[in-house]
Coordinates of C-alpha atoms in Angstrom, one line a residue:
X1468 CA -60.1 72.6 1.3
X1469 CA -57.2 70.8 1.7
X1470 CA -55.5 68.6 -1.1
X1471 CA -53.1 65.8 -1.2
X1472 CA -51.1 65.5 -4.1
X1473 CA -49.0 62.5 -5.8
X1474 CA -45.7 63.6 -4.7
X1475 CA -44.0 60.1 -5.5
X1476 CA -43.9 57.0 -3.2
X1477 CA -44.9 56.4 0.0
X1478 CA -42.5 57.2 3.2
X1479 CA -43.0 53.3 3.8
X1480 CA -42.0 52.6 0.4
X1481 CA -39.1 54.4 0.9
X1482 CA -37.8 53.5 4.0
X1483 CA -38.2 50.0 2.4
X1484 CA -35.7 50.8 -0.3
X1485 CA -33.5 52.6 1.9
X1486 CA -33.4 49.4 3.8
X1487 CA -33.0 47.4 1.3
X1488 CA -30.0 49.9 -0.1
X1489 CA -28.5 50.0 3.3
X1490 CA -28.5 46.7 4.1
X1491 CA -27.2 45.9 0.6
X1492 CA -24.2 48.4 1.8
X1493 CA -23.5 46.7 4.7
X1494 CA -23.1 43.8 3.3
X1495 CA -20.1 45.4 0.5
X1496 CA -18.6 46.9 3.3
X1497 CA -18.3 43.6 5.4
X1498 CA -17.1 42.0 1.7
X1499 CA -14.6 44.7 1.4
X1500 CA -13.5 44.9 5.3
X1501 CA -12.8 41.2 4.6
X1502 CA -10.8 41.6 1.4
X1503 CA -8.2 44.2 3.4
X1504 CA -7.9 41.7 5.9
X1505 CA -7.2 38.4 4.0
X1506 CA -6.1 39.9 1.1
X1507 CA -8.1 37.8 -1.3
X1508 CA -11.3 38.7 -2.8
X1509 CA -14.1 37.5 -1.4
X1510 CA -16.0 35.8 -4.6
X1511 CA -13.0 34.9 -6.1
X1512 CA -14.4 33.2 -9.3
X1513 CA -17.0 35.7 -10.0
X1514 CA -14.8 38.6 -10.0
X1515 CA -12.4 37.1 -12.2
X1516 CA -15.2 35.6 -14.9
X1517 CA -13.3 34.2 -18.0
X1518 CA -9.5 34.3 -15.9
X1519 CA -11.2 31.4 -13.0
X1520 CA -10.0 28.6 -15.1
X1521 CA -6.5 29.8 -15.1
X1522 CA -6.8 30.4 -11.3
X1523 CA -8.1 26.5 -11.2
X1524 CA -5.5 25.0 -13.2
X1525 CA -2.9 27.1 -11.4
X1526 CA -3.8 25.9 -8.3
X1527 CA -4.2 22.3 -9.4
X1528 CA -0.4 22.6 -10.7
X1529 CA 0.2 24.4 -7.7
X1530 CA -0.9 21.2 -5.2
X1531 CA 0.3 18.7 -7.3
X1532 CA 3.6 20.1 -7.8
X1533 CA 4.0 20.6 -3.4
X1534 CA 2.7 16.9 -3.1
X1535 CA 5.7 15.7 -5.6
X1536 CA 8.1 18.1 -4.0
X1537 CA 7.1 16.2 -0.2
X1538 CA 7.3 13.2 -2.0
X1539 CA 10.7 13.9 -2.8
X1540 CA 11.9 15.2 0.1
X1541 CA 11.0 11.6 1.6
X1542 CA 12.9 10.1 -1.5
X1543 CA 15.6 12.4 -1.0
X1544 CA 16.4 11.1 2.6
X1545 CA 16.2 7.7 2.2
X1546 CA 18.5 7.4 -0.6
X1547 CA 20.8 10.0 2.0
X1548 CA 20.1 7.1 4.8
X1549 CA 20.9 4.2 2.1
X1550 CA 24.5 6.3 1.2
X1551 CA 25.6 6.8 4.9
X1552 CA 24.8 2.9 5.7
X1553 CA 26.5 2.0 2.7
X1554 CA 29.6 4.2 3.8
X1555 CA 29.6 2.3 7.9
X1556 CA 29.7 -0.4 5.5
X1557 CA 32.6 0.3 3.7
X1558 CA 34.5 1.6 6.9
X1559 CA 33.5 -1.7 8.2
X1560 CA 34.8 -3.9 5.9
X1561 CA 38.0 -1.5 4.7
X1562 CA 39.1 -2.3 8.2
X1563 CA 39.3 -5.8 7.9
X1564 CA 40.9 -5.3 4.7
X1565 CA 43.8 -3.4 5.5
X1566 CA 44.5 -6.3 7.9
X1567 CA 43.8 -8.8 5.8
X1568 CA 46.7 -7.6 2.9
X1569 CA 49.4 -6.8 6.3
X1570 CA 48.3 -11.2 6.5
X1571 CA 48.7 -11.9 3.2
X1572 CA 51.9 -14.0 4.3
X1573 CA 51.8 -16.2 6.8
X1574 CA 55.0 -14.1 8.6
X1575 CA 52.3 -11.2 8.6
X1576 CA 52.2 -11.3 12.6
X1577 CA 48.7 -10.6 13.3
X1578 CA 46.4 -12.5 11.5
X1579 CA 45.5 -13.9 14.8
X1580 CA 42.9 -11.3 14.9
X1581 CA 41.9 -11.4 11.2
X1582 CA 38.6 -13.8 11.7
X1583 CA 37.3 -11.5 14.9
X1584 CA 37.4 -8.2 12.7
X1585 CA 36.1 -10.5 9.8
X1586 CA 33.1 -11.4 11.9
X1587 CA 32.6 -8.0 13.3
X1588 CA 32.8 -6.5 9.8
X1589 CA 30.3 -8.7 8.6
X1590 CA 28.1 -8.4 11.2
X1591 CA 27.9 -4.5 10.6
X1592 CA 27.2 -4.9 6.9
X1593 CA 24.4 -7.5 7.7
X1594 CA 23.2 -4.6 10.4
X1595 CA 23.6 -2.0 8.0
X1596 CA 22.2 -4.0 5.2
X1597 CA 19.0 -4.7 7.4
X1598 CA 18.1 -1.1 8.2
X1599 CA 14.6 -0.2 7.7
X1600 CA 13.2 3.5 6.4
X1601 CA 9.6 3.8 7.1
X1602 CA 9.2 0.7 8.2
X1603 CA 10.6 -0.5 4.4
X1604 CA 13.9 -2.5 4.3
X1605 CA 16.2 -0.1 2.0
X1606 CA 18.1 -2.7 0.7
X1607 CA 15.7 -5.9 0.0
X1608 CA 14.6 -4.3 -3.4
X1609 CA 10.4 -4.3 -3.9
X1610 CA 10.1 -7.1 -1.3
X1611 CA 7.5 -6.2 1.5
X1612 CA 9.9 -8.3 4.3
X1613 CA 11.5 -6.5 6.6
X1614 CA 15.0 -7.9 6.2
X1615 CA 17.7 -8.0 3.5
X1616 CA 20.2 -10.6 4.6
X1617 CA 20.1 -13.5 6.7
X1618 CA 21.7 -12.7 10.2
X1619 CA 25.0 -14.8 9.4
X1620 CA 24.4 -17.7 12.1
X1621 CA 20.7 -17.6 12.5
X1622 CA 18.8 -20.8 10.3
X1623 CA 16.4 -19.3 7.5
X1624 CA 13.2 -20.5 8.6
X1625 CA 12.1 -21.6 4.8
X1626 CA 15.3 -24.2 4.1
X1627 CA 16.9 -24.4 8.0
X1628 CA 20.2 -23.5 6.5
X1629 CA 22.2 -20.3 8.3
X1630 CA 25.0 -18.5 6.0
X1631 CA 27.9 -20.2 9.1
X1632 CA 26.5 -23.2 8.5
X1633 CA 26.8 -23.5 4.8
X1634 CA 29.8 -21.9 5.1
X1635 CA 31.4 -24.1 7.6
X1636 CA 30.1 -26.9 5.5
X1637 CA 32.2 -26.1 2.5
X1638 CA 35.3 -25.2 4.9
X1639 CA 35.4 -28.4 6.4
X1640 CA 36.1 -30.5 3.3
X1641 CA 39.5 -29.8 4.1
X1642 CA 42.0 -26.9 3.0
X1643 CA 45.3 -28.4 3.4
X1644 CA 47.0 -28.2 0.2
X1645 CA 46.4 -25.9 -2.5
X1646 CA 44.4 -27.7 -4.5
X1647 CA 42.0 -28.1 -1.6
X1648 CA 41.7 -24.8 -1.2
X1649 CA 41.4 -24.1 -4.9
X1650 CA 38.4 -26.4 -4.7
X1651 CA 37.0 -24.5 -1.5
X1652 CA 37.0 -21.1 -3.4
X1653 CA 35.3 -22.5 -6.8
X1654 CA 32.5 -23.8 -3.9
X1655 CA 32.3 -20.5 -2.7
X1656 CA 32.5 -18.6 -5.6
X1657 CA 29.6 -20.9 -7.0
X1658 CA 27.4 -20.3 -3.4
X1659 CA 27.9 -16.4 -4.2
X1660 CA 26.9 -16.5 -7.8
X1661 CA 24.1 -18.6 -7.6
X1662 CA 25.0 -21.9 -9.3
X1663 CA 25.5 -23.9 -6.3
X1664 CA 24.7 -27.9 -6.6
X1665 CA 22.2 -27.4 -4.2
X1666 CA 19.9 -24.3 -5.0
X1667 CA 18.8 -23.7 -1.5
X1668 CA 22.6 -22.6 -0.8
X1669 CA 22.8 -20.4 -3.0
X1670 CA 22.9 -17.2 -2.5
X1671 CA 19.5 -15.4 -2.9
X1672 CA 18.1 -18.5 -1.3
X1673 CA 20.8 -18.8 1.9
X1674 CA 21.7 -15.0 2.5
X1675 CA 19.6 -12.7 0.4
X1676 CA 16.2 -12.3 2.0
X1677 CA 14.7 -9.7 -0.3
X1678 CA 13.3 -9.4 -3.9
X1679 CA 15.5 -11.4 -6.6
X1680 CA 13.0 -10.3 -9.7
X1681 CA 14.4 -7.8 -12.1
X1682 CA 12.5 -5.2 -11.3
X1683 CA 14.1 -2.5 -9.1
X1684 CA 13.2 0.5 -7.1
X1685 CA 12.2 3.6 -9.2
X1686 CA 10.1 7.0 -8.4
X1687 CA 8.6 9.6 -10.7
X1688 CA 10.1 12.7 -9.8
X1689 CA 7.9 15.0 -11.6
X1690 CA 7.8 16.1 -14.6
X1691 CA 7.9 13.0 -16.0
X1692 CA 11.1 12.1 -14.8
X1693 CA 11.5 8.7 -13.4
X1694 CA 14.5 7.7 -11.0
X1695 CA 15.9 4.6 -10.2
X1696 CA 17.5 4.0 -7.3
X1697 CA 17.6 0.1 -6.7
X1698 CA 20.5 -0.9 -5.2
X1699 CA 20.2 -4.2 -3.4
X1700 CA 21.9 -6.7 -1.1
X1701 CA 22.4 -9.2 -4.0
X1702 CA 23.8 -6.7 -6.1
X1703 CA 27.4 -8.3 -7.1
X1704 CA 29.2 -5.2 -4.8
X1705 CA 27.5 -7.1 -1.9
X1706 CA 28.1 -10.6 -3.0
X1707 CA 32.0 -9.8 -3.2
X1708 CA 32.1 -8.1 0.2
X1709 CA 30.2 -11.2 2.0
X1710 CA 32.4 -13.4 -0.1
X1711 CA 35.9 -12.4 1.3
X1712 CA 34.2 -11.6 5.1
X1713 CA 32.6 -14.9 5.0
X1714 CA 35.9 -16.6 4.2
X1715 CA 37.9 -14.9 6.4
X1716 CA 34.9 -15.2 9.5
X1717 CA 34.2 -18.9 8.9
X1718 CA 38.1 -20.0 10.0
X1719 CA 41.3 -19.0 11.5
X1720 CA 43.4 -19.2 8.8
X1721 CA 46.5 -19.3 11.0
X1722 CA 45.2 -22.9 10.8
X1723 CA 45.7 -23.3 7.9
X1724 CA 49.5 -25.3 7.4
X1725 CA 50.7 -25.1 3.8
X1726 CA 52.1 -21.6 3.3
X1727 CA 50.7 -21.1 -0.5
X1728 CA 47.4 -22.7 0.7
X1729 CA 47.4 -20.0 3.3
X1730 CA 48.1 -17.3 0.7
X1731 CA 45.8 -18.3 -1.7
X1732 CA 43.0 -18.3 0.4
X1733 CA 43.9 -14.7 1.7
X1734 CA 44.4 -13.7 -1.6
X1735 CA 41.3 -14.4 -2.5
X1736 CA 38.9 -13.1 0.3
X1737 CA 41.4 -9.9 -0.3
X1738 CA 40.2 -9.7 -3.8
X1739 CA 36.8 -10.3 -3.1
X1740 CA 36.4 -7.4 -0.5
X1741 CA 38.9 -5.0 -2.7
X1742 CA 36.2 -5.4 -5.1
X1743 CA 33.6 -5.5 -3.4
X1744 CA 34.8 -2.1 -1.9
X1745 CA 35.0 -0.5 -5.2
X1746 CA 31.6 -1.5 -5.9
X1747 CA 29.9 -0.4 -2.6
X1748 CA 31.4 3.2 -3.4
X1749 CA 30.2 3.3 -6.5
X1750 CA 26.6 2.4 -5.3
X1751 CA 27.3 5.0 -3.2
X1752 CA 27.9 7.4 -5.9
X1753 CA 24.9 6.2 -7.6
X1754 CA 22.9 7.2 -4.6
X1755 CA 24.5 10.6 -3.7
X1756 CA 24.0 11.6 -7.7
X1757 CA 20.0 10.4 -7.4
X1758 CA 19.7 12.3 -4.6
X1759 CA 21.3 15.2 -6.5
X1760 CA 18.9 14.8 -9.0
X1761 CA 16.1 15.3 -6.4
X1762 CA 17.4 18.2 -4.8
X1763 CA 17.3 19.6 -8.6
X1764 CA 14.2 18.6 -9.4
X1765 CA 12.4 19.8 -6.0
X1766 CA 14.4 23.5 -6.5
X1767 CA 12.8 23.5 -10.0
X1768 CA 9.2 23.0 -9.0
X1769 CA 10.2 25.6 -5.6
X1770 CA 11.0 28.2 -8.3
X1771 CA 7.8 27.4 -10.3
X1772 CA 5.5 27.7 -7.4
X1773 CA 6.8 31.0 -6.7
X1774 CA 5.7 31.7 -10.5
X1775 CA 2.1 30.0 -9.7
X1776 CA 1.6 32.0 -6.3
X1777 CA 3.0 35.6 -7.8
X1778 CA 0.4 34.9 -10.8
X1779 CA -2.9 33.6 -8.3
X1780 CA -2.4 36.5 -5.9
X1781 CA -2.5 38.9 -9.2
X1782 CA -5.6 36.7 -10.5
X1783 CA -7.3 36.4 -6.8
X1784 CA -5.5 39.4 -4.9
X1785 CA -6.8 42.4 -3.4
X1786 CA -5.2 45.9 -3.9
X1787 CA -5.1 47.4 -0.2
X1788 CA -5.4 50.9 -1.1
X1789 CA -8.4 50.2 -3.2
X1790 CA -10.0 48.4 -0.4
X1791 CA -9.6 51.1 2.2
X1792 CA -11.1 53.3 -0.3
X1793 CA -13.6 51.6 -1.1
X1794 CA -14.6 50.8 3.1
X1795 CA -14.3 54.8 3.2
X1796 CA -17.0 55.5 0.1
X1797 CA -19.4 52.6 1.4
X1798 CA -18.9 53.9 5.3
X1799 CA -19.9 57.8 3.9
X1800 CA -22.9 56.6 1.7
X1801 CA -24.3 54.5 5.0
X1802 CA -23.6 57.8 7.1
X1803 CA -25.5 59.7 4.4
X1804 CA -28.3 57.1 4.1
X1805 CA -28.7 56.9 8.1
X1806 CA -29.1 60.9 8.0
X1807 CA -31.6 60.7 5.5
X1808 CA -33.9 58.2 7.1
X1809 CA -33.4 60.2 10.8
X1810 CA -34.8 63.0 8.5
X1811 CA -37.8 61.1 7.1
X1812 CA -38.8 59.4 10.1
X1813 CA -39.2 63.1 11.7
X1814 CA -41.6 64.0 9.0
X1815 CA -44.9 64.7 10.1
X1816 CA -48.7 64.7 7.9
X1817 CA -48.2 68.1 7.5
X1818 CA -45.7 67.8 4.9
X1819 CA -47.3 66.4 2.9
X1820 CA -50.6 68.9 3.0
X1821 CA -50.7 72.4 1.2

């Protein structure tokens, strides 16, 4: 007679598990194949259980830390853009000085030339003044326009009034005498400190065609550090220079006859743009030192990112000689599996007689 006896599970049964176990192998082996090859595990915030919130935050820090850093960089190089127009600026109007003081006498010689480089040197600072950065004026302060000063004999299309024109205005009361002139300069120096009689020639209302509020131009850094960086075409290192080149642009002063009259009048456009030179460069210096600041503070969060990055690819990070050794174990217990289920499928009902 011939017996069967309970010799454990079926062959179908288990070929099923081996299935199930091979397949399960397959899939670690394509997890671990991927881990060599990106380096990063491939369930990153199961394997790391209670250490996935640090790996969250770090990479929160880690973003918001490169968005601030682009942020600054775009900072960085306008304030870099404002300092180089500010220094054509200076080399604009420093030329017109130095001929300006060689005319401070009416013997000077060559003051014939003194209102064209007066003109030209005013046109570049209204140029330079007027440069846009992203499609932002640099100099206008928060305004959204997309000027800062009035081109010097175009009419402002609010009031009609052109800078010339007011100018010229004031001019031709008469500078004859000294005391004339004297009266000339306190009109001008009222137009560029905005007390005029009329307010619509003053200054922020003829020339400036920006922002006149208080508030200036400032950025958060990071770290809660806030720059400032708001200098302005109204700012009184700009009202000086457009003082002396608007006095000197607006006449010949070989016109003018009486000797002191002459001198006081160059005098005084000389000490407006002597000033107003000192001022521009320290602007500049105020804008050189910001953007100093933002180098610093962008090398700072550089060097913590490299922190943040070292510390996620320990947290996240795949050890390459434990991956390879892991492929090797997982490919022998597939080759082992394979072998054994070529061996059961040859089995026969015999094998499981006496």
């Amino acid at each position: 007679m011939i017996y069967l006896m309970n010799r454990g599970p079926s062959t179908l049964y288990s070929n099923l598990l081996r299935r199930n176990a091979n397949a399960e192998m397959q899939t670690q082996l394509a997890n671990a194949e991927q881990e060599l090859s990106s380096g990063v595990k491939t369930d990153i915030y199961k394997s790391l259980g209670t250490g996935a919130a640090e790996a969250l935050n770090l990479n929160a820090a880690l973003e918001r830390d490169e968005a601030q850093t682009a942020a600054n960089s775009l900072l960085g190089s306008r304030l870099d853009t404002m300092s180089q127009a500010i220094g054509t600026m200076r080399e604009a109007v420093q030329s017109t000085l130095e001929l300006a003081l060689a005319n401070g006498a009416p013997e000077g010689g060559t003051a014939e030339g003194l209102q064209t480089s007066a003109r030209a040197a005013l046109d570049m600072v209204i140029a330079q003044a007027n440069l846009n950065y992203g499609g932002q004026p640099m100099f206008a302060g928060i305004a959204d326009g997309t000027t800062a000063l009035q081109v010097w004999d175009r009419p402002r299309a609010d009031t009609g009034l052109s800078p010339q024109g007011v100018i010229g205005d004031v001019i031709a009361q008469g500078m004859g005498t000294p005391a004339e002139v004297a009266d000339r300069i306190a009109e001008l120096d009222a137009i560029f400190a905005n007390s005029a009689a009329d307010p619509d020639e003053n200054f922020d209302n003829m020339f400036f065609t920006g922002s006149t509020g208080d508030a200036r131009m400032s950025a958060s850094i990071g770290d809660g550090e806030t720059l400032s960086y708001g200098v302005q075409a109204n700012d009184a290192a700009f009202r000086q220079v457009l003082q002396g080149l608007s006095m000197l642009a607006a006449t010949d002063p070989t016109a003018i006859p009486d000797d002191e009259a002459y001198a006081a009048w160059l005098g005084t456009a000389t000490e407006r743009l002597n000033a107003g030179l000192s001022g521009l460069l320290d602007s500049q210096t105020q804008l050189d030192t910001a953007s100093a600041r933002i180098e610093t503070a962008n090398t700072r969060m550089e060097d913590r990112a490299l922190l943040y990055k070292n510390r996620i690819s320990d947290l996240v990070g795949v050890d390459e000689y434990e991956a390879a050794t892991d492929i090797k174990a997982l490919e022998a217990q597939l080759q082992a599996s394979y072998a054994a289920t070529s061996r059961l499928s040859q089995l026969s009902f015999l094998n499981f007689m006496f």
